[in-house]
C-alpha positions as a Python dict, from the first residue, in 0.01 Angstrom:
ca = {
    (1, 'M'): (0, 0, 0),
    (2, 'A'): (-257, 128, -251),
    (3, 'P'): (-480, -183, -222),
    (4, 'L'): (-477, -155, 158),
    (5, 'R'): (-580, 212, 143),
    (6, 'E'): (-850, 138, -113),
    (7, 'R'): (-997, -131, 107),
    (8, 'H'): (-946, 24, 453),
    (9, 'G'): (-905, 398, 394),
    (10, 'P'): (-613, 619, 498),
    (11, 'V'): (-528, 405, 801),
    (12, 'Y'): (-213, 282, 629),
    (13, 'T'): (73, 515, 542),
    (14, 'A'): (416, 482, 391),
    (15, 'V'): (685, 514, 657),
    (16, 'T'): (1059, 479, 667),
    (17, 'L'): (1224, 293, 951),
    (18, 'P'): (1550, 472, 1025),
    (19, 'A'): (1887, 301, 1035),
    (20, 'G'): (1959, 170, 1383),
    (21, 'V'): (1610, 49, 1477),
    (22, 'Y'): (1547, -325, 1475),
    (23, 'G'): (1916, -364, 1394),
    (24, 'L'): (1877, -205, 1049),
    (25, 'R'): (2196, -83, 885),
    (26, 'E'): (2011, 153, 652),
    (27, 'P'): (1663, 307, 629),
    (28, 'V'): (1386, 76, 507),
    (29, 'G'): (1052, 178, 359),
    (30, 'T'): (747, -6, 491),
    (31, 'I'): (380, 34, 581),
    (32, 'G'): (276, 195, 907),
    (33, 'V'): (-38, 256, 1109),
    (34, 'G'): (-107, 514, 1378),
    (35, 'N'): (-122, 426, 1746),
    (36, 'Y'): (-380, 578, 1976),
    (37, 'L'): (-415, 603, 2351),
    (38, 'L'): (-788, 579, 2417),
    (39, 'A'): (-998, 671, 2719),
    (40, 'R'): (-1365, 606, 2787),
    (41, 'A'): (-1585, 915, 2779),
    (42, 'D'): (-1655, 880, 3153),
    (43, 'V'): (-1288, 911, 3255),
    (44, 'D'): (-1237, 1240, 3439),
    (45, 'A'): (-1101, 1511, 3208),
    (46, 'G'): (-838, 1609, 3466),
    (47, 'V'): (-707, 1254, 3476),
    (48, 'V'): (-673, 1239, 3097),
    (49, 'R'): (-506, 1581, 3087),
    (50, 'G'): (-264, 1478, 3362),
    (51, 'L'): (-183, 1150, 3190),
    (52, 'L'): (-98, 1328, 2866),
    (53, 'R'): (119, 1574, 3055),
    (54, 'V'): (320, 1283, 3199),
    (55, 'V'): (339, 1099, 2865),
    (56, 'F'): (463, 1400, 2672),
    (57, 'D'): (691, 1533, 2947),
    (58, 'Q'): (851, 1191, 2999),
    (59, 'W'): (807, 1013, 2664),
    (60, 'R'): (1178, 972, 2598),
    (61, 'D'): (1219, 780, 2925),
    (62, 'L'): (886, 596, 2912),
    (63, 'L'): (932, 475, 2556),
    (64, 'R'): (1310, 434, 2546),
    (65, 'E'): (1285, 62, 2462),
    (66, 'V'): (990, 94, 2224),
    (67, 'T'): (1097, 153, 1865),
    (68, 'A'): (769, 319, 1771),
    (69, 'G'): (803, 543, 2074),
    (70, 'A'): (1118, 693, 1929),
    (71, 'R'): (900, 839, 1655),
    (72, 'L'): (641, 991, 1888),
    (73, 'E'): (581, 1349, 1787),
    (74, 'P'): (370, 1535, 2044),
    (75, 'R'): (279, 1808, 1797),
    (76, 'F'): (117, 1551, 1567),
    (77, 'A'): (-59, 1350, 1839),
    (78, 'I'): (-363, 1575, 1815),
    (79, 'S'): (-432, 1437, 1466),
    (80, 'T'): (-671, 1152, 1538),
    (81, 'G'): (-867, 1146, 1213),
    (82, 'Q'): (-1219, 1023, 1278),
    (83, 'V'): (-1150, 945, 1645),
    (84, 'P'): (-1282, 1231, 1862),
    (85, 'L'): (-1054, 1376, 2127),
    (86, 'H'): (-1153, 1321, 2489),
    (87, 'P'): (-1234, 1658, 2652),
    (88, 'G'): (-931, 1616, 2878),
    (89, 'A'): (-706, 1556, 2577),
    (90, 'A'): (-848, 1862, 2403),
    (91, 'A'): (-779, 2065, 2719),
    (92, 'Y'): (-422, 1937, 2735),
    (93, 'Y'): (-350, 2023, 2372),
    (94, 'R'): (-508, 2370, 2414),
    (95, 'S'): (-286, 2432, 2717),
    (96, 'V'): (27, 2339, 2524),
    (97, 'Y'): (-43, 2464, 2173),
    (98, 'G'): (-312, 2730, 2225),
}
């Protein structure tokens, strides 16, 4: 992973896939990258805020069949690195976390 991080920055991280996903019998260490839900700047802030409310209120049902979705942590979703938050996303996170 070190060469990837040297070349591309902190995009790549060490992750552990838990036993049970992808048919694994035991945890396996691998390389992971973050996933982002993006919106154009001209999308209404209320629409973005409402979408995030649905995603985080219903994520267990929406992402039941998506292995990466099982690892979705709403409290960490605000961490977007260099990617700026849409004003609607910022409003959603403020409403939930203060």
